[in-house]
PDB file of C-alpha atoms and ligand atoms in Angstrom:
ATOM      1  CA  MET A 252      20.735  -0.397  -4.783  1.00 73.00           C
ATOM      2  CA  SER A 253      21.426  -3.314  -7.157  1.00 73.00           C
ATOM      3  CA  ALA A 254      22.585  -4.050 -10.747  1.00 74.00           C
ATOM      4  CA  PRO A 255      20.635  -2.695 -13.818  1.00 81.00           C
ATOM      5  CA  VAL A 256      17.833  -5.208 -14.929  1.00 90.00           C
ATOM      6  CA  GLU A 257      16.736  -5.597 -18.358  1.00 93.00           C
ATOM      7  CA  ARG A 258      13.084  -4.321 -18.933  1.00 94.00           C
ATOM      8  CA  GLY A 259      10.621  -6.390 -21.231  1.00 95.00           C
ATOM      9  CA  GLU A 260       7.071  -5.421 -22.347  1.00 97.00           C
ATOM     10  CA  LEU A 261       4.952  -3.400 -20.100  1.00 98.00           C
ATOM     11  CA  ARG A 262       2.725  -6.103 -18.420  1.00 97.00           C
ATOM     12  CA  TYR A 263       0.506  -3.472 -16.549  1.00 96.00           C
ATOM     13  CA  GLU A 264       0.153   0.202 -15.475  1.00 96.00           C
ATOM     14  CA  GLY A 265      -1.564   1.606 -12.911  1.00 93.00           C
ATOM     15  CA  LYS A 266      -2.347   4.978 -11.448  1.00 92.00           C
ATOM     16  CA  ALA A 267       1.245   5.043  -9.584  1.00 96.00           C
ATOM     17  CA  LYS A 268       2.979   2.330 -11.252  1.00 98.00           C
ATOM     18  CA  ARG A 269       4.439   0.466 -13.976  1.00 98.00           C
ATOM     19  CA  VAL A 270       5.091  -3.417 -14.322  1.00 98.00           C
ATOM     20  CA  TYR A 271       7.482  -4.918 -16.660  1.00 98.00           C
ATOM     21  CA  ALA A 272       8.729  -8.202 -18.059  1.00 98.00           C
ATOM     22  CA  THR A 273      12.018  -9.188 -17.295  1.00 98.00           C
ATOM     23  CA  PRO A 274      14.146 -11.873 -18.914  1.00 97.00           C
ATOM     24  CA  ASP A 275      13.549 -13.912 -15.685  1.00 97.00           C
ATOM     25  CA  PRO A 276       9.384 -15.273 -16.220  1.00 97.00           C
ATOM     26  CA  GLN A 277       9.475 -15.441 -12.493  1.00 98.00           C
ATOM     27  CA  GLN A 278      10.531 -11.405 -11.664  1.00 98.00           C
ATOM     28  CA  TYR A 279       8.951  -7.951 -12.416  1.00 98.00           C
ATOM     29  CA  VAL A 280      10.457  -4.737 -12.523  1.00 98.00           C
ATOM     30  CA  VAL A 281       8.370  -2.341 -10.954  1.00 98.00           C
ATOM     31  CA  GLU A 282       8.608   1.308 -11.870  1.00 98.00           C
ATOM     32  CA  TYR A 283       7.018   3.809  -9.374  1.00 98.00           C
ATOM     33  CA  LYS A 284       5.446   7.319 -11.022  1.00 97.00           C
ATOM     34  CA  ASP A 285       4.770  10.766  -9.622  1.00 96.00           C
ATOM     35  CA  ASP A 286       0.971  10.685 -10.833  1.00 95.00           C
ATOM     36  CA  ALA A 287      -1.492  11.143  -8.057  1.00 95.00           C
ATOM     37  CA  THR A 288      -5.347   9.885  -8.731  1.00 95.00           C
ATOM     38  CA  ALA A 289      -8.214  10.388  -5.846  1.00 94.00           C
ATOM     39  CA  PHE A 290     -11.546  10.028  -5.918  1.00 92.00           C
ATOM     40  CA  ASN A 291     -11.448   7.319  -8.512  1.00 88.00           C
ATOM     41  CA  GLY A 292      -9.330   9.182 -11.065  1.00 88.00           C
ATOM     42  CA  GLN A 293     -11.587  12.248 -11.061  1.00 91.00           C
ATOM     43  CA  LYS A 294      -8.884  14.058  -9.068  1.00 94.00           C
ATOM     44  CA  ARG A 295      -5.335  14.176 -10.825  1.00 94.00           C
ATOM     45  CA  ASP A 296      -2.479  15.345 -10.371  1.00 93.00           C
ATOM     46  CA  GLN A 297       1.641  15.164  -9.945  1.00 94.00           C
ATOM     47  CA  ILE A 298       3.238  15.113  -6.738  1.00 95.00           C
ATOM     48  CA  LEU A 299       6.726  15.689  -7.205  1.00 94.00           C
ATOM     49  CA  GLY A 300       9.008  12.931  -6.394  1.00 95.00           C
ATOM     50  CA  LYS A 301       6.310  10.992  -5.006  1.00 97.00           C
ATOM     51  CA  GLY A 302       7.657   7.975  -7.153  1.00 98.00           C
ATOM     52  CA  SER A 303      11.177   7.942  -5.535  1.00 98.00           C
ATOM     53  CA  VAL A 304       9.799   8.211  -2.131  1.00 98.00           C
ATOM     54  CA  ASN A 305       7.292   5.616  -1.995  1.00 98.00           C
ATOM     55  CA  ASN A 306       9.649   3.438  -3.683  1.00 98.00           C
ATOM     56  CA  ALA A 307      12.382   3.997  -1.094  1.00 98.00           C
ATOM     57  CA  ILE A 308       9.600   3.709   2.052  1.00 98.00           C
ATOM     58  CA  THR A 309       8.463   0.530   0.458  1.00 98.00           C
ATOM     59  CA  SER A 310      12.066  -0.914  -0.156  1.00 98.00           C
ATOM     60  CA  ALA A 311      12.584   0.085   3.387  1.00 98.00           C
ATOM     61  CA  LEU A 312       9.568  -1.890   5.034  1.00 98.00           C
ATOM     62  CA  TYR A 313       9.533  -4.744   3.174  1.00 98.00           C
ATOM     63  CA  PRO A 314      12.673  -6.476   4.381  1.00 98.00           C
ATOM     64  CA  HIS A 315      11.378  -6.093   7.987  1.00 98.00           C
ATOM     65  CA  LEU A 316       8.027  -7.309   6.843  1.00 98.00           C
ATOM     66  CA  GLU A 317       9.765 -10.529   5.604  1.00 98.00           C
ATOM     67  CA  ARG A 318      11.873 -10.816   8.845  1.00 98.00           C
ATOM     68  CA  ALA A 319       8.710 -10.655  10.956  1.00 98.00           C
ATOM     69  CA  GLY A 320       6.950 -13.327   8.796  1.00 98.00           C
ATOM     70  CA  VAL A 321       5.102 -11.552   6.312  1.00 98.00           C
ATOM     71  CA  PRO A 322       6.085 -12.943   2.853  1.00 98.00           C
ATOM     72  CA  THR A 323       6.298 -10.244   0.424  1.00 98.00           C
ATOM     73  CA  HIS A 324       7.334 -10.063  -3.432  1.00 98.00           C
ATOM     74  CA  PHE A 325      10.268  -7.437  -2.568  1.00 98.00           C
ATOM     75  CA  ILE A 326      13.709  -8.683  -3.953  1.00 98.00           C
ATOM     76  CA  ALA A 327      15.667  -5.482  -4.118  1.00 98.00           C
ATOM     77  CA  GLN A 328      15.679  -1.851  -4.708  1.00 98.00           C
ATOM     78  CA  LEU A 329      17.005  -1.548  -8.268  1.00 98.00           C
ATOM     79  CA  SER A 330      17.371   2.673  -8.992  1.00 97.00           C
ATOM     80  CA  GLU A 331      15.174   5.496  -7.574  1.00 97.00           C
ATOM     81  CA  ARG A 332      12.364   4.600  -8.954  1.00 98.00           C
ATOM     82  CA  GLU A 333      12.770   0.828  -9.789  1.00 98.00           C
ATOM     83  CA  GLN A 334      12.239  -2.163  -7.655  1.00 98.00           C
ATOM     84  CA  LEU A 335      12.693  -5.959  -8.628  1.00 98.00           C
ATOM     85  CA  VAL A 336       9.973  -8.317  -7.348  1.00 98.00           C
ATOM     86  CA  ARG A 337       8.573 -11.696  -7.562  1.00 98.00           C
ATOM     87  CA  ALA A 338       6.187 -12.033 -10.428  1.00 98.00           C
ATOM     88  CA  VAL A 339       2.759 -12.542  -8.891  1.00 98.00           C
ATOM     89  CA  GLU A 340      -0.992 -12.521 -10.672  1.00 98.00           C
ATOM     90  CA  ILE A 341      -2.855  -9.868  -8.547  1.00 98.00           C
ATOM     91  CA  ILE A 342      -5.717 -11.271  -6.269  1.00 98.00           C
ATOM     92  CA  PRO A 343      -8.060  -8.481  -7.155  1.00 98.00           C
ATOM     93  CA  VAL A 344      -9.326  -8.028  -3.694  1.00 98.00           C
ATOM     94  CA  GLU A 345      -7.731  -4.742  -2.081  1.00 98.00           C
ATOM     95  CA  VAL A 346      -7.544  -5.632   2.143  1.00 99.00           C
ATOM     96  CA  VAL A 347      -7.822  -2.221   4.167  1.00 99.00           C
ATOM     97  CA  VAL A 348      -6.975  -2.626   7.861  1.00 99.00           C
ATOM     98  CA  ARG A 349      -8.203   0.280  10.615  1.00 99.00           C
ATOM     99  CA  ASN A 350      -6.587   1.025  13.704  1.00 99.00           C
ATOM    100  CA  VAL A 351      -8.845   4.618  14.045  1.00 99.00           C
ATOM    101  CA  ALA A 352     -11.770   6.097  12.245  1.00 99.00           C
ATOM    102  CA  ALA A 353     -10.974   7.718   9.325  1.00 98.00           C
ATOM    103  CA  GLY A 354     -11.859   8.242   5.352  1.00 98.00           C
ATOM    104  CA  SER A 355     -14.912   6.337   4.297  1.00 98.00           C
ATOM    105  CA  PHE A 356     -15.343   4.745   7.451  1.00 98.00           C
ATOM    106  CA  SER A 357     -16.287   7.293   9.232  1.00 98.00           C
ATOM    107  CA  LYS A 358     -18.281   8.691   6.038  1.00 98.00           C
ATOM    108  CA  ARG A 359     -20.218   5.681   5.681  1.00 98.00           C
ATOM    109  CA  LEU A 360     -20.895   4.824   9.356  1.00 98.00           C
ATOM    110  CA  GLY A 361     -20.844   8.657  10.348  1.00 98.00           C
ATOM    111  CA  ILE A 362     -18.437   7.810  12.920  1.00 98.00           C
ATOM    112  CA  THR A 363     -16.180  10.826  14.496  1.00 98.00           C
ATOM    113  CA  GLU A 364     -12.483  10.908  12.554  1.00 98.00           C
ATOM    114  CA  GLY A 365      -9.984   9.911  14.867  1.00 98.00           C
ATOM    115  CA  THR A 366     -12.392   7.786  16.976  1.00 98.00           C
ATOM    116  CA  LEU A 367      -9.966   4.908  18.277  1.00 98.00           C
ATOM    117  CA  LEU A 368     -11.467   1.407  17.584  1.00 98.00           C
ATOM    118  CA  ALA A 369     -11.753  -1.163  19.957  1.00 98.00           C
ATOM    119  CA  ARG A 370      -9.915  -3.916  17.935  1.00 98.00           C
ATOM    120  CA  PRO A 371      -8.588  -3.865  14.120  1.00 98.00           C
ATOM    121  CA  ILE A 372     -10.838  -3.785  11.567  1.00 98.00           C
ATOM    122  CA  VAL A 373     -10.090  -5.785   8.130  1.00 98.00           C
ATOM    123  CA  GLU A 374     -12.268  -4.662   4.982  1.00 99.00           C
ATOM    124  CA  TYR A 375     -12.178  -6.257   1.617  1.00 99.00           C
ATOM    125  CA  TYR A 376     -12.589  -4.319  -1.568  1.00 98.00           C
ATOM    126  CA  TYR A 377     -13.144  -5.304  -5.117  1.00 98.00           C
ATOM    127  CA  LYS A 378     -10.411  -4.158  -6.997  1.00 98.00           C
ATOM    128  CA  SER A 379     -11.743  -2.429  -9.976  1.00 97.00           C
ATOM    129  CA  ASP A 380     -11.592   0.767 -11.732  1.00 93.00           C
ATOM    130  CA  VAL A 381     -14.306   0.821 -13.425  1.00 95.00           C
ATOM    131  CA  LEU A 382     -16.579   0.180 -10.256  1.00 97.00           C
ATOM    132  CA  GLY A 383     -14.508   2.426  -7.871  1.00 96.00           C
ATOM    133  CA  ASP A 384     -13.235  -0.125  -5.725  1.00 97.00           C
ATOM    134  CA  PRO A 385     -16.407  -1.185  -4.167  1.00 98.00           C
ATOM    135  CA  LEU A 386     -16.731  -2.828  -0.511  1.00 98.00           C
ATOM    136  CA  ILE A 387     -17.351  -6.491  -0.439  1.00 98.00           C
ATOM    137  CA  ASN A 388     -17.244  -9.321   1.963  1.00 98.00           C
ATOM    138  CA  THR A 389     -15.478 -12.547   1.891  1.00 98.00           C
ATOM    139  CA  ASP A 390     -18.677 -14.452   0.206  1.00 98.00           C
ATOM    140  CA  THR A 391     -18.616 -12.362  -2.308  1.00 98.00           C
ATOM    141  CA  ALA A 392     -14.909 -12.637  -3.256  1.00 98.00           C
ATOM    142  CA  ILE A 393     -15.271 -16.645  -2.761  1.00 98.00           C
ATOM    143  CA  SER A 394     -18.407 -16.708  -4.926  1.00 98.00           C
ATOM    144  CA  MET A 395     -17.008 -14.819  -7.571  1.00 98.00           C
ATOM    145  CA  GLY A 396     -13.503 -16.953  -7.686  1.00 98.00           C
ATOM    146  CA  TRP A 397     -11.212 -14.178  -6.747  1.00 98.00           C
ATOM    147  CA  ALA A 398     -10.113 -15.980  -3.656  1.00 98.00           C
ATOM    148  CA  THR A 399     -10.365 -19.244  -1.558  1.00 98.00           C
ATOM    149  CA  ASP A 400     -11.924 -19.572   1.734  1.00 98.00           C
ATOM    150  CA  GLU A 401      -8.248 -20.544   2.369  1.00 98.00           C
ATOM    151  CA  ASP A 402      -6.703 -17.666   0.552  1.00 98.00           C
ATOM    152  CA  LEU A 403      -8.836 -15.353   2.627  1.00 98.00           C
ATOM    153  CA  SER A 404      -7.792 -16.617   5.878  1.00 98.00           C
ATOM    154  CA  THR A 405      -4.075 -16.194   5.089  1.00 98.00           C
ATOM    155  CA  ILE A 406      -4.492 -12.856   3.702  1.00 98.00           C
ATOM    156  CA  LYS A 407      -6.182 -11.757   6.644  1.00 98.00           C
ATOM    157  CA  ALA A 408      -3.349 -13.433   9.031  1.00 98.00           C
ATOM    158  CA  LEU A 409      -0.929 -11.658   7.192  1.00 99.00           C
ATOM    159  CA  ALA A 410      -2.783  -8.376   7.252  1.00 99.00           C
ATOM    160  CA  LEU A 411      -2.704  -8.231  10.710  1.00 98.00           C
ATOM    161  CA  LYS A 412       0.160  -9.507  10.994  1.00 98.00           C
ATOM    162  CA  VAL A 413       1.496  -6.192   8.874  1.00 99.00           C
ATOM    163  CA  ASN A 414      -0.373  -4.045  11.048  1.00 99.00           C
ATOM    164  CA  ALA A 415       1.244  -5.384  14.279  1.00 98.00           C
ATOM    165  CA  PHE A 416       4.548  -4.911  12.982  1.00 98.00           C
ATOM    166  CA  LEU A 417       3.832  -1.788  11.364  1.00 98.00           C
ATOM    167  CA  THR A 418       1.753   0.159  14.344  1.00 98.00           C
ATOM    168  CA  PRO A 419       4.753   0.181  16.956  1.00 98.00           C
ATOM    169  CA  TYR A 420       7.554   0.391  14.117  1.00 98.00           C
ATOM    170  CA  PHE A 421       5.599   3.742  13.282  1.00 98.00           C
ATOM    171  CA  LEU A 422       4.918   5.078  16.701  1.00 98.00           C
ATOM    172  CA  ALA A 423       8.709   4.980  17.552  1.00 97.00           C
ATOM    173  CA  ARG A 424       9.010   7.267  15.041  1.00 98.00           C
ATOM    174  CA  ASP A 425       6.469   9.099  16.263  1.00 98.00           C
ATOM    175  CA  ILE A 426       3.621   8.155  13.274  1.00 98.00           C
ATOM    176  CA  ARG A 427       0.179   6.814  14.607  1.00 98.00           C
ATOM    177  CA  LEU A 428      -0.590   4.316  11.784  1.00 99.00           C
ATOM    178  CA  ILE A 429      -4.444   5.214  11.522  1.00 99.00           C
ATOM    179  CA  ASP A 430      -5.204   2.845   8.372  1.00 99.00           C
ATOM    180  CA  PHE A 431      -3.864   1.340   5.061  1.00 99.00           C
ATOM    181  CA  LYS A 432      -4.458  -0.506   2.387  1.00 98.00           C
ATOM    182  CA  LEU A 433      -2.701  -3.787   0.870  1.00 99.00           C
ATOM    183  CA  GLU A 434      -2.747  -5.772  -2.093  1.00 98.00           C
ATOM    184  CA  PHE A 435      -1.701  -9.568  -2.342  1.00 98.00           C
ATOM    185  CA  GLY A 436      -0.565 -11.773  -5.184  1.00 98.00           C
ATOM    186  CA  LYS A 437       0.229 -15.469  -6.036  1.00 98.00           C
ATOM    187  CA  THR A 438       3.243 -16.691  -7.436  1.00 98.00           C
ATOM    188  CA  HIS A 439       3.663 -19.437  -9.919  1.00 97.00           C
ATOM    189  CA  ASP A 440       3.619 -21.981  -7.348  1.00 97.00           C
ATOM    190  CA  GLY A 441       0.719 -20.642  -5.504  1.00 97.00           C
ATOM    191  CA  GLN A 442       2.084 -18.920  -2.686  1.00 98.00           C
ATOM    192  CA  ILE A 443       0.095 -15.806  -1.288  1.00 98.00           C
ATOM    193  CA  VAL A 444       2.530 -12.737  -0.900  1.00 98.00           C
ATOM    194  CA  LEU A 445       2.149  -9.215   0.025  1.00 99.00           C
ATOM    195  CA  ALA A 446       2.580  -7.106  -3.529  1.00 98.00           C
ATOM    196  CA  ASP A 447       2.155  -3.575  -4.458  1.00 98.00           C
ATOM    197  CA  GLU A 448       3.620  -0.958  -1.802  1.00 98.00           C
ATOM    198  CA  ILE A 449       3.246   0.468   1.856  1.00 98.00           C
ATOM    199  CA  SER A 450       3.510   4.376   1.508  1.00 98.00           C
ATOM    200  CA  PRO A 451       1.905   7.477   2.248  1.00 98.00           C
ATOM    201  CA  ASP A 452      -0.209   6.726  -0.915  1.00 98.00           C
ATOM    202  CA  THR A 453      -1.951   3.683   0.521  1.00 98.00           C
ATOM    203  CA  CYS A 454      -1.725   4.479   4.638  1.00 98.00           C
ATOM    204  CA  ARG A 455      -2.967   7.246   6.745  1.00 98.00           C
ATOM    205  CA  PHE A 456       0.102   8.694   8.678  1.00 99.00           C
ATOM    206  CA  TRP A 457      -0.763  11.063  11.873  1.00 98.00           C
ATOM    207  CA  ASP A 458       1.917  12.740  13.525  1.00 98.00           C
ATOM    208  CA  ALA A 459       1.660  11.670  17.066  1.00 98.00           C
ATOM    209  CA  VAL A 460       2.078  14.610  18.525  1.00 98.00           C
ATOM    210  CA  SER A 461       0.822  17.178  16.495  1.00 98.00           C
ATOM    211  CA  GLY A 462      -1.586  14.942  14.479  1.00 98.00           C
ATOM    212  CA  GLU A 463      -0.575  16.486  11.322  1.00 98.00           C
ATOM    213  CA  ARG A 464      -1.629  14.558   8.179  1.00 98.00           C
ATOM    214  CA  LEU A 465       1.474  13.297   6.584  1.00 98.00           C
ATOM    215  CA  ASP A 466      -0.315  11.196   3.481  1.00 98.00           C
ATOM    216  CA  LYS A 467      -2.303  11.109   0.403  1.00 98.00           C
ATOM    217  CA  ASP A 468      -5.268  13.136   2.593  1.00 98.00           C
ATOM    218  CA  ARG A 469      -2.950  16.232   1.954  1.00 98.00           C
ATOM    219  CA  PHE A 470      -3.656  15.783  -1.889  1.00 97.00           C
ATOM    220  CA  ARG A 471      -7.294  14.382  -1.524  1.00 97.00           C
ATOM    221  CA  ARG A 472      -8.116  17.304   0.666  1.00 97.00           C
ATOM    222  CA  ASP A 473      -5.850  20.181  -0.505  1.00 96.00           C
ATOM    223  CA  LEU A 474      -4.170  20.553   2.653  1.00 97.00           C
ATOM    224  CA  GLY A 475      -1.025  21.598   1.241  1.00 96.00           C
ATOM    225  CA  ASN A 476       2.642  20.902   1.510  1.00 97.00           C
ATOM    226  CA  VAL A 477       1.832  17.473   0.206  1.00 97.00           C
ATOM    227  CA  GLU A 478       5.712  16.975  -0.996  1.00 97.00           C
ATOM    228  CA  GLY A 479       6.620  18.290   2.225  1.00 98.00           C
ATOM    229  CA  ALA A 480       4.726  15.695   3.803  1.00 98.00           C
ATOM    230  CA  TYR A 481       6.042  12.651   1.585  1.00 98.00           C
ATOM    231  CA  GLN A 482       9.509  13.582   2.526  1.00 98.00           C
ATOM    232  CA  GLU A 483       9.012  13.656   6.216  1.00 98.00           C
ATOM    233  CA  MET A 484       7.583  10.048   5.870  1.00 98.00           C
ATOM    234  CA  LEU A 485      10.659   8.993   4.414  1.00 98.00           C
ATOM    235  CA  ALA A 486      12.971  11.155   6.977  1.00 98.00           C
ATOM    236  CA  ARG A 487      10.884   9.142   9.637  1.00 98.00           C
ATOM    237  CA  VAL A 488      11.478   5.828   7.978  1.00 98.00           C
ATOM    238  CA  THR A 489      15.217   6.364   7.058  1.00 95.00           C
ATOM    239  CA  ARG A 490      15.513   7.836  11.062  1.00 89.00           C
ATOM    240  CA  GLU A 491      17.978   6.017  13.115  1.00 76.00           C
ATOM    241  CA  GLN A 492      16.313   4.977  16.177  1.00 69.00           C
ATOM    242  CA  ALA A 493      17.946   5.114  19.507  1.00 58.00           C
TER     243      ALA A 493
HETATM  244  O1  LIG B 598     -10.498   5.946   1.489  1.00 72.91           O
HETATM  245  P1  LIG B 598     -11.005   4.781   2.826  1.00 72.91           P
HETATM  246  O2  LIG B 598     -10.898   5.391   3.877  1.00 72.91           O
HETATM  247  O3  LIG B 598     -11.504   3.819   2.426  1.00 72.91           O
HETATM  248  O4  LIG B 598      -9.037   4.386   2.772  1.00 72.91           O
HETATM  249  C1  LIG B 598      -8.581   3.490   3.633  1.00 72.91           C
HETATM  250  C2  LIG B 598      -7.156   3.454   3.523  1.00 72.91           C
HETATM  251  O5  LIG B 598      -6.794   2.747   2.409  1.00 72.91           O
HETATM  252  C3  LIG B 598      -6.135   4.699   3.329  1.00 72.91           C
HETATM  253  O6  LIG B 598      -5.270   4.530   3.964  1.00 72.91           O
HETATM  254  C4  LIG B 598      -6.246   4.639   2.151  1.00 72.91           C
HETATM  255  O7  LIG B 598      -5.209   5.708   1.452  1.00 72.91           O
HETATM  256  C5  LIG B 598      -6.151   3.357   1.227  1.00 72.91           C
HETATM  257  N1  LIG B 598      -6.481   3.015   0.242  1.00 72.91           N
HETATM  258  C6  LIG B 598      -5.989   2.937  -0.747  1.00 72.91           C
HETATM  259  N2  LIG B 598      -6.073   2.703  -2.117  1.00 72.91           N
HETATM  260  C7  LIG B 598      -7.739   2.353  -2.248  1.00 72.91           C
HETATM  261  C8  LIG B 598      -8.294   2.925  -1.046  1.00 72.91           C
HETATM  262  C9  LIG B 598      -7.993   3.208   0.233  1.00 72.91           C
HETATM  263  O8  LIG B 598      -4.726   3.029  -1.196  1.00 72.91           O
HETATM  264  N3  LIG B 598      -7.910   2.495  -3.690  1.00 72.91           N
END
């Protein structure tokens, strides 16, 4: 953890996080909340300790990703619920990478959950709470001015690099990385960096042995022991490797 940083005005409040300005215009403080929503905000609750678990997991993963060649917004973990990050403008295109069929992919295409995909699939969604994050393609993003062709090439390459790093990282911890969502932002000098979080809120994690769901699907599908699953994922991430 680092020294406290003075919080300025609230710049953005999402479903799971608040973003504050700091005295340095190139840096923000992100605060992780316990609030959980699913199905475009129709299901709401609190998952006790979720904010601190998601902060701890993201704070552990992002430095590894930096070393693997993925630029990120992460600077330092400040406290149990806070991170210092580089100020970025979020690109309103959510990127989902899938290794195994699950969730909306299975539903949309009628493919049984758990079906292994021949190669990772990268999908794009328009980040819009009002519209419920609809599926788009790259032509839509370019045509609407949400990202350039070049931005999207960079984003796709980085998303696949994240997947190539995280898949064996989690497998070494007996976790199958089924799919996950990433968000990217642009710094003041135009660099595209990985922003947001990587946590049980934004990934599907299945226990490699039992198949048990250790992610937000426990909340979405009323599977019970939501807090326990989040704590278990933190324990696996922070587990010493032999
Ligand atoms: O619901 P769907 O199957 O499309 O989700 C794919 C992956 O993206 C899941 O890991 C889910 O947790 C994540 N996701 C997310 N935020 C969204 C939509 C999906 O983190 N708004």
